[in-house]
Amino acid sequence: MTRPPEPNPWPDVIGPCYTDDSLLRELGTQEADITDAAHRLEILQLVTAEGVSVYPAFQVRNHQIMAGLNVVLRELTKGPYSPPMWAQWLNKSTRRPDGSTRRRIDELAAGELDALVLEARNTAAAWHSDDPRHAQLAPVRPALIEVADTRDGEKGSDSR
């Protein structure tokens, strides 16, 4: 008897995503602005195995990209260049030094940029020192299209 495949955990890890069109509507901007922002690492862009660009919704607040995200992303690039890994690092709940559990993206939203930049720098250095074969997240790519479809299915909803 063949066992059904295990569900892919990445949609839960990364959360809902915008496609190009849905992000354009959310930000009220032009496609070229999003493309430029992604190249300048002002916004986190993930590309599915099918070549579709998606953008984790956690980085958008009040119809804007979070202030300071670009600084954090640039620090993370000093480790392996792996946007899915960065998305997980930003979105995953983690125990903080004060004993609380929260997501780093929420800390950024709360204005804790300096502490987050330092943590991103240290994390990137640790990732860089690891064997690069262990830093690959190839199984993420096929699941991202499912995440994007989930987000677009919520059109008209402001809940995140």
CSV table of N, CA and C in Angstrom, one decimal:
chain,number,residue,atom,x,y,z
A,1,MET,N,0.8,-1.2,0.0
A,1,MET,CA,0.0,0.0,0.0
A,1,MET,C,0.9,1.3,0.0
A,2,THR,N,0.6,2.1,-0.9
A,2,THR,CA,1.4,3.4,-1.0
A,2,THR,C,0.8,4.4,0.0
A,3,ARG,N,1.8,5.0,0.7
A,3,ARG,CA,1.4,6.1,1.6
A,3,ARG,C,1.2,7.4,0.9
A,4,PRO,N,0.3,8.2,1.3
A,4,PRO,CA,0.1,9.5,0.6
A,4,PRO,C,1.3,10.4,1.0
A,5,PRO,N,1.6,11.3,0.1
A,5,PRO,CA,2.8,12.2,0.5
A,5,PRO,C,2.5,13.0,1.7
A,6,GLU,N,3.5,13.3,2.4
A,6,GLU,CA,3.4,14.1,3.6
A,6,GLU,C,3.1,15.5,3.1
A,7,PRO,N,2.2,16.2,3.9
A,7,PRO,CA,1.9,17.6,3.5
A,7,PRO,C,3.2,18.5,3.5
A,8,ASN,N,3.3,19.4,2.6
A,8,ASN,CA,4.4,20.3,2.6
A,8,ASN,C,4.3,21.3,3.7
A,9,PRO,N,5.2,21.5,4.6
A,9,PRO,CA,5.0,22.4,5.7
A,9,PRO,C,5.3,23.9,5.3
A,10,TRP,N,5.9,24.2,4.1
A,10,TRP,CA,6.3,25.5,3.8
A,10,TRP,C,5.2,26.5,3.7
A,11,PRO,N,4.0,26.2,3.2
A,11,PRO,CA,3.0,27.2,3.3
A,11,PRO,C,2.7,27.7,4.7
A,12,ASP,N,2.7,26.8,5.7
A,12,ASP,CA,2.5,27.2,7.0
A,12,ASP,C,3.7,28.1,7.6
A,13,VAL,N,4.9,27.7,7.1
A,13,VAL,CA,6.1,28.4,7.6
A,13,VAL,C,6.1,29.9,7.1
A,14,ILE,N,5.9,30.0,5.8
A,14,ILE,CA,6.0,31.3,5.1
A,14,ILE,C,4.7,32.1,5.3
A,15,GLY,N,3.6,31.4,5.3
A,15,GLY,CA,2.3,32.1,5.4
A,15,GLY,C,1.8,32.6,4.1
A,16,PRO,N,0.8,33.4,4.1
A,16,PRO,CA,0.2,33.8,2.8
A,16,PRO,C,1.2,34.7,2.0
A,17,CYS,N,1.0,34.7,0.7
A,17,CYS,CA,1.9,35.5,-0.1
A,17,CYS,C,1.0,36.3,-1.1
A,18,TYR,N,1.6,37.4,-1.6
A,18,TYR,CA,1.0,38.2,-2.7
A,18,TYR,C,1.7,37.7,-4.0
A,19,THR,N,0.9,37.7,-5.1
A,19,THR,CA,1.5,37.6,-6.4
A,19,THR,C,1.8,39.0,-6.9
A,20,ASP,N,2.4,39.2,-8.0
A,20,ASP,CA,2.7,40.5,-8.5
A,20,ASP,C,1.4,41.4,-8.6
A,21,ASP,N,0.4,40.8,-9.1
A,21,ASP,CA,-0.9,41.6,-9.3
A,21,ASP,C,-1.5,42.0,-7.9
A,22,SER,N,-1.5,41.0,-7.0
A,22,SER,CA,-2.1,41.4,-5.7
A,22,SER,C,-1.3,42.3,-4.9
A,23,LEU,N,0.1,42.3,-5.1
A,23,LEU,CA,0.9,43.2,-4.4
A,23,LEU,C,0.8,44.6,-5.0
A,24,LEU,N,0.7,44.7,-6.3
A,24,LEU,CA,0.5,46.0,-7.0
A,24,LEU,C,-0.8,46.6,-6.4
A,25,ARG,N,-1.9,45.9,-6.3
A,25,ARG,CA,-3.1,46.4,-5.7
A,25,ARG,C,-2.9,46.9,-4.3
A,26,GLU,N,-2.3,46.0,-3.5
A,26,GLU,CA,-2.1,46.3,-2.0
A,26,GLU,C,-1.3,47.6,-1.8
A,27,LEU,N,-0.2,47.7,-2.6
A,27,LEU,CA,0.7,48.9,-2.4
A,27,LEU,C,0.3,50.1,-3.2
A,28,GLY,N,-0.6,49.9,-4.2
A,28,GLY,CA,-1.0,51.0,-5.1
A,28,GLY,C,0.2,51.6,-5.8
A,29,THR,N,1.0,50.7,-6.4
A,29,THR,CA,2.2,51.1,-7.1
A,29,THR,C,2.3,50.5,-8.5
A,30,GLN,N,3.4,50.7,-9.2
A,30,GLN,CA,3.6,50.2,-10.5
A,30,GLN,C,4.5,48.9,-10.5
A,31,GLU,N,4.3,48.1,-11.5
A,31,GLU,CA,5.1,46.8,-11.5
A,31,GLU,C,6.6,47.1,-11.5
A,32,ALA,N,7.0,48.1,-12.2
A,32,ALA,CA,8.5,48.4,-12.2
A,32,ALA,C,9.0,48.8,-10.8
A,33,ASP,N,8.1,49.4,-10.0
A,33,ASP,CA,8.5,49.7,-8.6
A,33,ASP,C,8.8,48.5,-7.8
A,34,ILE,N,7.9,47.5,-8.0
A,34,ILE,CA,8.1,46.2,-7.2
A,34,ILE,C,9.3,45.5,-7.7
A,35,THR,N,9.5,45.4,-9.0
A,35,THR,CA,10.7,44.8,-9.5
A,35,THR,C,11.9,45.4,-9.0
A,36,ASP,N,12.0,46.7,-9.1
A,36,ASP,CA,13.2,47.5,-8.6
A,36,ASP,C,13.4,47.2,-7.1
A,37,ALA,N,12.3,47.3,-6.3
A,37,ALA,CA,12.4,47.0,-4.9
A,37,ALA,C,12.9,45.6,-4.6
A,38,ALA,N,12.5,44.7,-5.3
A,38,ALA,CA,13.0,43.3,-5.1
A,38,ALA,C,14.4,43.2,-5.4
A,39,HIS,N,14.9,43.8,-6.5
A,39,HIS,CA,16.3,43.8,-6.9
A,39,HIS,C,17.2,44.5,-5.9
A,40,ARG,N,16.6,45.6,-5.3
A,40,ARG,CA,17.4,46.3,-4.3
A,40,ARG,C,17.2,45.7,-2.9
A,41,LEU,N,16.5,44.6,-2.8
A,41,LEU,CA,16.3,43.9,-1.5
A,41,LEU,C,15.5,44.8,-0.5
A,42,GLU,N,14.6,45.6,-1.0
A,42,GLU,CA,13.7,46.4,-0.2
A,42,GLU,C,12.4,45.6,0.1
A,43,ILE,N,12.2,44.5,-0.6
A,43,ILE,CA,11.1,43.6,-0.4
A,43,ILE,C,11.6,42.2,-0.6
A,44,LEU,N,11.0,41.3,0.1
A,44,LEU,CA,11.4,39.9,0.0
A,44,LEU,C,10.6,39.2,-1.1
A,45,GLN,N,11.3,38.8,-2.2
A,45,GLN,CA,10.6,38.1,-3.3
A,45,GLN,C,11.1,36.7,-3.3
A,46,LEU,N,10.1,35.8,-3.5
A,46,LEU,CA,10.4,34.4,-3.6
A,46,LEU,C,9.9,33.9,-5.0
A,47,VAL,N,10.6,33.0,-5.6
A,47,VAL,CA,10.3,32.6,-7.0
A,47,VAL,C,10.0,31.1,-6.9
A,48,THR,N,8.8,30.7,-7.4
A,48,THR,CA,8.3,29.3,-7.3
A,48,THR,C,9.1,28.5,-8.4
A,49,ALA,N,8.9,27.2,-8.3
A,49,ALA,CA,9.5,26.3,-9.3
A,49,ALA,C,8.9,26.6,-10.7
A,50,GLU,N,7.7,27.2,-10.7
A,50,GLU,CA,7.1,27.5,-12.0
A,50,GLU,C,7.5,28.9,-12.5
A,51,GLY,N,8.4,29.6,-11.8
A,51,GLY,CA,8.8,30.9,-12.2
A,51,GLY,C,7.9,32.0,-11.8
A,52,VAL,N,7.0,31.8,-10.9
A,52,VAL,CA,6.1,32.8,-10.4
A,52,VAL,C,6.7,33.6,-9.2
A,53,SER,N,6.7,34.9,-9.3
A,53,SER,CA,7.2,35.7,-8.2
A,53,SER,C,6.1,35.8,-7.1
A,54,VAL,N,6.4,35.6,-5.9
A,54,VAL,CA,5.5,35.8,-4.8
A,54,VAL,C,6.2,36.5,-3.7
A,55,TYR,N,5.4,37.2,-2.9
A,55,TYR,CA,5.9,38.1,-1.9
A,55,TYR,C,5.2,37.8,-0.5
A,56,PRO,N,5.9,37.3,0.5
A,56,PRO,CA,5.3,37.0,1.8
A,56,PRO,C,4.5,38.2,2.3
A,57,ALA,N,3.3,38.0,2.7
A,57,ALA,CA,2.4,39.1,3.2
A,57,ALA,C,2.9,39.6,4.5
A,58,PHE,N,3.7,38.9,5.3
A,58,PHE,CA,4.1,39.4,6.6
A,58,PHE,C,4.9,40.7,6.5
A,59,GLN,N,5.5,41.0,5.3
A,59,GLN,CA,6.3,42.2,5.2
A,59,GLN,C,5.6,43.4,4.8
A,60,VAL,N,4.2,43.3,4.7
A,60,VAL,CA,3.4,44.5,4.3
A,60,VAL,C,2.5,44.8,5.5
A,61,ARG,N,2.6,46.1,5.9
A,61,ARG,CA,1.7,46.6,6.9
A,61,ARG,C,1.1,47.9,6.5
A,62,ASN,N,-0.2,48.1,6.6
A,62,ASN,CA,-0.8,49.4,6.3
A,62,ASN,C,-0.5,49.8,4.8
A,63,HIS,N,-0.6,48.8,3.9
A,63,HIS,CA,-0.4,49.1,2.5
A,63,HIS,C,1.0,49.6,2.2
A,64,GLN,N,2.0,49.2,3.0
A,64,GLN,CA,3.4,49.6,2.8
A,64,GLN,C,4.3,48.5,3.2
A,65,ILE,N,5.5,48.5,2.5
A,65,ILE,CA,6.6,47.5,2.9
A,65,ILE,C,7.1,48.1,4.3
A,66,MET,N,7.4,47.2,5.2
A,66,MET,CA,7.9,47.6,6.5
A,66,MET,C,9.2,48.4,6.4
A,67,ALA,N,9.2,49.4,7.2
A,67,ALA,CA,10.4,50.2,7.3
A,67,ALA,C,11.5,49.4,7.9
A,68,GLY,N,12.7,49.4,7.4
A,68,GLY,CA,13.8,48.7,7.9
A,68,GLY,C,14.0,47.3,7.4
A,69,LEU,N,13.0,46.8,6.7
A,69,LEU,CA,13.2,45.5,6.1
A,69,LEU,C,14.4,45.4,5.2
A,70,ASN,N,14.6,46.4,4.4
A,70,ASN,CA,15.8,46.4,3.5
A,70,ASN,C,17.1,46.2,4.3
A,71,VAL,N,17.2,46.8,5.4
A,71,VAL,CA,18.5,46.7,6.2
A,71,VAL,C,18.7,45.3,6.7
A,72,VAL,N,17.6,44.7,7.2
A,72,VAL,CA,17.7,43.4,7.7
A,72,VAL,C,18.0,42.4,6.5
A,73,LEU,N,17.3,42.5,5.4
A,73,LEU,CA,17.6,41.7,4.3
A,73,LEU,C,19.0,41.8,3.8
A,74,ARG,N,19.6,43.0,3.8
A,74,ARG,CA,21.0,43.1,3.3
A,74,ARG,C,21.9,42.4,4.3
A,75,GLU,N,21.6,42.4,5.6
A,75,GLU,CA,22.5,41.7,6.5
A,75,GLU,C,22.4,40.2,6.3
A,76,LEU,N,21.1,39.7,6.0
A,76,LEU,CA,21.0,38.2,5.7
A,76,LEU,C,21.7,37.8,4.5
A,77,THR,N,21.9,38.7,3.5
A,77,THR,CA,22.6,38.3,2.3
A,77,THR,C,24.1,38.0,2.5
A,78,LYS,N,24.6,38.3,3.7
A,78,LYS,CA,26.0,38.0,4.0
A,78,LYS,C,26.1,36.5,4.3
A,79,GLY,N,25.0,35.8,4.5
A,79,GLY,CA,25.0,34.3,4.6
A,79,GLY,C,24.7,33.8,3.3
A,80,PRO,N,24.1,32.5,3.2
A,80,PRO,CA,23.7,32.0,1.9
A,80,PRO,C,22.6,32.8,1.3
A,81,TYR,N,22.6,32.9,0.0
A,81,TYR,CA,21.6,33.7,-0.7
A,81,TYR,C,20.4,32.8,-0.8
A,82,SER,N,19.5,32.8,0.1
A,82,SER,CA,18.3,31.9,0.2
A,82,SER,C,17.1,32.7,0.7
A,83,PRO,N,16.4,33.4,-0.2
A,83,PRO,CA,15.2,34.1,0.2
A,83,PRO,C,14.2,33.2,1.0
A,84,PRO,N,14.0,31.9,0.7
A,84,PRO,CA,13.1,31.1,1.5
A,84,PRO,C,13.6,31.0,3.0
A,85,MET,N,14.9,30.9,3.1
A,85,MET,CA,15.5,30.8,4.4
A,85,MET,C,15.3,32.1,5.2
A,86,TRP,N,15.4,33.2,4.5
A,86,TRP,CA,15.2,34.5,5.1
A,86,TRP,C,13.7,34.6,5.5
A,87,ALA,N,12.8,34.2,4.7
A,87,ALA,CA,11.4,34.3,5.0
A,87,ALA,C,11.1,33.5,6.3
A,88,GLN,N,11.7,32.3,6.4
A,88,GLN,CA,11.4,31.5,7.6
A,88,GLN,C,12.0,32.2,8.8
A,89,TRP,N,13.2,32.7,8.7
A,89,TRP,CA,13.8,33.4,9.8
A,89,TRP,C,13.0,34.6,10.3
A,90,LEU,N,12.4,35.3,9.4
A,90,LEU,CA,11.6,36.5,9.7
A,90,LEU,C,10.3,36.1,10.3
A,91,ASN,N,9.7,35.0,9.8
A,91,ASN,CA,8.3,34.7,10.1
A,91,ASN,C,8.1,33.7,11.2
A,92,LYS,N,9.1,32.9,11.5
A,92,LYS,CA,8.9,31.9,12.5
A,92,LYS,C,8.9,32.4,13.9
A,93,SER,N,8.0,32.0,14.7
A,93,SER,CA,8.0,32.4,16.1
A,93,SER,C,9.2,31.7,16.8
A,94,THR,N,9.8,32.5,17.6
A,94,THR,CA,11.0,32.1,18.3
A,94,THR,C,11.1,32.6,19.7
A,95,ARG,N,11.7,31.9,20.6
A,95,ARG,CA,11.8,32.3,22.0
A,95,ARG,C,12.8,33.5,22.0
A,96,ARG,N,12.5,34.5,22.7
A,96,ARG,CA,13.3,35.7,22.7
A,96,ARG,C,14.0,35.8,24.1
A,97,PRO,N,15.1,36.6,24.2
A,97,PRO,CA,15.8,36.7,25.5
A,97,PRO,C,15.0,37.0,26.7
A,98,ASP,N,13.9,37.7,26.5
A,98,ASP,CA,13.0,38.1,27.6
A,98,ASP,C,12.1,37.0,28.0
A,99,GLY,N,12.1,35.8,27.3
A,99,GLY,CA,11.3,34.7,27.6
A,99,GLY,C,10.0,34.6,26.8
A,100,SER,N,9.7,35.7,26.1
A,100,SER,CA,8.5,35.7,25.3
A,100,SER,C,8.8,35.0,24.0
A,101,THR,N,7.7,34.7,23.3
A,101,THR,CA,7.8,34.0,21.9
A,101,THR,C,7.2,34.9,20.9
A,102,ARG,N,7.9,35.4,19.9
A,102,ARG,CA,7.4,36.2,18.9
A,102,ARG,C,8.2,36.1,17.6
A,103,ARG,N,7.6,36.6,16.5
A,103,ARG,CA,8.3,36.6,15.2
A,103,ARG,C,9.2,37.8,15.1
A,104,ARG,N,10.3,37.6,14.4
A,104,ARG,CA,11.2,38.7,14.2
A,104,ARG,C,10.5,39.8,13.4
A,105,ILE,N,9.7,39.5,12.4
A,105,ILE,CA,9.0,40.5,11.6
A,105,ILE,C,8.1,41.4,12.5
A,106,ASP,N,7.6,40.8,13.6
A,106,ASP,CA,6.8,41.6,14.5
A,106,ASP,C,7.7,42.6,15.3
A,107,GLU,N,8.9,42.1,15.6
A,107,GLU,CA,9.9,42.9,16.3
A,107,GLU,C,10.3,44.1,15.4
A,108,LEU,N,10.4,43.8,14.1
A,108,LEU,CA,10.7,44.9,13.2
A,108,LEU,C,9.6,45.9,13.1
A,109,ALA,N,8.4,45.4,13.1
A,109,ALA,CA,7.2,46.3,13.1
A,109,ALA,C,7.1,47.1,14.4
A,110,ALA,N,7.6,46.6,15.5
A,110,ALA,CA,7.6,47.3,16.8
A,110,ALA,C,8.8,48.3,16.9
A,111,GLY,N,9.6,48.4,15.8
A,111,GLY,CA,10.7,49.4,15.8
A,111,GLY,C,12.0,48.9,16.4
A,112,GLU,N,12.2,47.6,16.6
A,112,GLU,CA,13.4,47.0,17.2
A,112,GLU,C,14.4,46.8,16.1
A,113,LEU,N,14.7,47.7,15.2
A,113,LEU,CA,15.5,47.6,14.1
A,113,LEU,C,17.0,47.2,14.5
A,114,ASP,N,17.6,48.0,15.4
A,114,ASP,CA,19.0,47.8,15.7
A,114,ASP,C,19.3,46.4,16.2
A,115,ALA,N,18.4,45.9,17.1
A,115,ALA,CA,18.6,44.6,17.7
A,115,ALA,C,18.4,43.5,16.6
A,116,LEU,N,17.5,43.7,15.7
A,116,LEU,CA,17.2,42.8,14.7
A,116,LEU,C,18.3,42.8,13.6
A,117,VAL,N,18.9,43.9,13.3
A,117,VAL,CA,20.0,43.9,12.4
A,117,VAL,C,21.2,43.2,13.0
A,118,LEU,N,21.5,43.4,14.3
A,118,LEU,CA,22.6,42.6,14.9
A,118,LEU,C,22.3,41.1,14.9
A,119,GLU,N,21.1,40.7,15.2
A,119,GLU,CA,20.7,39.3,15.1
A,119,GLU,C,20.8,38.8,13.7
A,120,ALA,N,20.4,39.5,12.7
A,120,ALA,CA,20.5,39.1,11.3
A,120,ALA,C,22.0,39.0,10.9
A,121,ARG,N,22.8,39.9,11.4
A,121,ARG,CA,24.3,39.8,11.1
A,121,ARG,C,24.9,38.5,11.7
A,122,ASN,N,24.5,38.2,12.9
A,122,ASN,CA,25.0,37.0,13.6
A,122,ASN,C,24.5,35.8,12.9
A,123,THR,N,23.2,35.8,12.6
A,123,THR,CA,22.6,34.6,11.9
A,123,THR,C,23.3,34.3,10.6
A,124,ALA,N,23.4,35.4,9.8
A,124,ALA,CA,24.1,35.2,8.5
A,124,ALA,C,25.5,34.7,8.6
A,125,ALA,N,26.2,35.1,9.6
A,125,ALA,CA,27.6,34.6,9.8
A,125,ALA,C,27.5,33.1,10.2
A,126,ALA,N,26.5,32.7,11.0
A,126,ALA,CA,26.4,31.3,11.4
A,126,ALA,C,26.0,30.5,10.2
A,127,TRP,N,25.1,31.0,9.4
A,127,TRP,CA,24.7,30.2,8.2
A,127,TRP,C,25.8,30.1,7.2
A,128,HIS,N,26.6,31.2,7.1
A,128,HIS,CA,27.7,31.2,6.2
A,128,HIS,C,28.8,30.1,6.6
A,129,SER,N,29.0,30.0,7.9
A,129,SER,CA,30.0,29.0,8.3
A,129,SER,C,29.5,27.6,8.2
A,130,ASP,N,28.2,27.3,8.0
A,130,ASP,CA,27.7,26.0,7.8
A,130,ASP,C,28.0,25.5,6.5
A,131,ASP,N,28.0,24.2,6.3
A,131,ASP,CA,28.2,23.6,5.0
A,131,ASP,C,27.1,24.0,4.1
A,132,PRO,N,27.4,24.6,3.0
A,132,PRO,CA,26.3,25.1,2.1
A,132,PRO,C,25.3,24.1,1.6
A,133,ARG,N,25.7,22.8,1.6
A,133,ARG,CA,24.7,21.8,1.3
A,133,ARG,C,23.6,21.7,2.3
A,134,HIS,N,23.8,22.1,3.5
A,134,HIS,CA,22.8,22.1,4.5
A,134,HIS,C,21.9,23.3,4.5
A,135,ALA,N,22.3,24.3,3.8
A,135,ALA,CA,21.6,25.6,3.7
A,135,ALA,C,20.6,25.7,2.6
A,136,GLN,N,20.5,24.7,1.8
A,136,GLN,CA,19.6,24.7,0.7
A,136,GLN,C,18.2,24.3,1.1
A,137,LEU,N,17.2,25.0,0.6
A,137,LEU,CA,15.8,24.8,0.9
A,137,LEU,C,15.0,24.4,-0.3
A,138,ALA,N,15.5,23.6,-1.2
A,138,ALA,CA,14.9,23.3,-2.4
A,138,ALA,C,13.4,22.8,-2.3
A,139,PRO,N,13.0,22.1,-1.3
A,139,PRO,CA,11.6,21.6,-1.2
A,139,PRO,C,10.7,22.8,-1.0
A,140,VAL,N,11.1,24.0,-0.7
A,140,VAL,CA,10.3,25.1,-0.5
A,140,VAL,C,9.6,25.6,-1.9
A,141,ARG,N,10.4,25.5,-2.9
A,141,ARG,CA,10.0,26.1,-4.2
A,141,ARG,C,8.6,25.6,-4.7
A,142,PRO,N,8.4,24.3,-4.8
A,142,PRO,CA,7.1,23.9,-5.3
A,142,PRO,C,5.9,24.3,-4.4
A,143,ALA,N,6.1,24.5,-3.2
A,143,ALA,CA,5.0,24.8,-2.3
A,143,ALA,C,4.6,26.3,-2.4
A,144,LEU,N,5.5,27.1,-2.9
A,144,LEU,CA,5.2,28.6,-2.9
A,144,LEU,C,4.1,28.9,-3.8
A,145,ILE,N,3.9,28.2,-4.9
A,145,ILE,CA,2.8,28.5,-5.7
A,145,ILE,C,1.5,28.3,-5.0
A,146,GLU,N,1.4,27.2,-4.2
A,146,GLU,CA,0.2,27.0,-3.3
A,146,GLU,C,0.0,28.1,-2.4
A,147,VAL,N,1.1,28.7,-1.8
A,147,VAL,CA,0.9,29.8,-0.9
A,147,VAL,C,0.4,31.0,-1.6
A,148,ALA,N,0.9,31.3,-2.8
A,148,ALA,CA,0.4,32.4,-3.5
A,148,ALA,C,-1.1,32.3,-3.9
A,149,ASP,N,-1.4,31.1,-4.3
A,149,ASP,CA,-2.9,30.9,-4.6
A,149,ASP,C,-3.7,31.1,-3.4
A,150,THR,N,-3.2,30.7,-2.2
A,150,THR,CA,-4.0,30.9,-1.0
A,150,THR,C,-4.2,32.4,-0.7
A,151,ARG,N,-3.2,33.2,-0.9
A,151,ARG,CA,-3.3,34.6,-0.7
A,151,ARG,C,-4.2,35.2,-1.6
A,152,ASP,N,-4.2,34.9,-2.9
A,152,ASP,CA,-5.0,35.5,-3.9
A,152,ASP,C,-6.5,35.1,-3.7
A,153,GLY,N,-6.7,34.0,-3.0
A,153,GLY,CA,-8.0,33.5,-2.7
A,153,GLY,C,-8.7,34.4,-1.7
A,154,GLU,N,-7.9,35.2,-1.0
A,154,GLU,CA,-8.4,36.1,0.1
A,154,GLU,C,-8.6,37.5,-0.4
A,155,LYS,N,-8.7,37.7,-1.7
A,155,LYS,CA,-8.9,39.1,-2.2
A,155,LYS,C,-10.1,39.7,-1.6
A,156,GLY,N,-9.9,41.0,-1.3
A,156,GLY,CA,-11.0,41.7,-0.6
A,156,GLY,C,-11.0,41.6,0.9
A,157,SER,N,-10.1,40.7,1.4
A,157,SER,CA,-10.0,40.6,2.8
A,157,SER,C,-8.8,41.3,3.4
A,158,ASP,N,-9.0,42.0,4.4
A,158,ASP,CA,-7.8,42.8,5.0
A,158,ASP,C,-7.2,41.9,6.1
A,159,SER,N,-7.6,40.8,6.4
A,159,SER,CA,-7.1,40.0,7.5
A,159,SER,C,-5.8,39.3,7.0
A,160,ARG,N,-4.8,39.3,7.9
A,160,ARG,CA,-3.5,38.6,7.6
A,160,ARG,C,-3.2,37.8,8.8
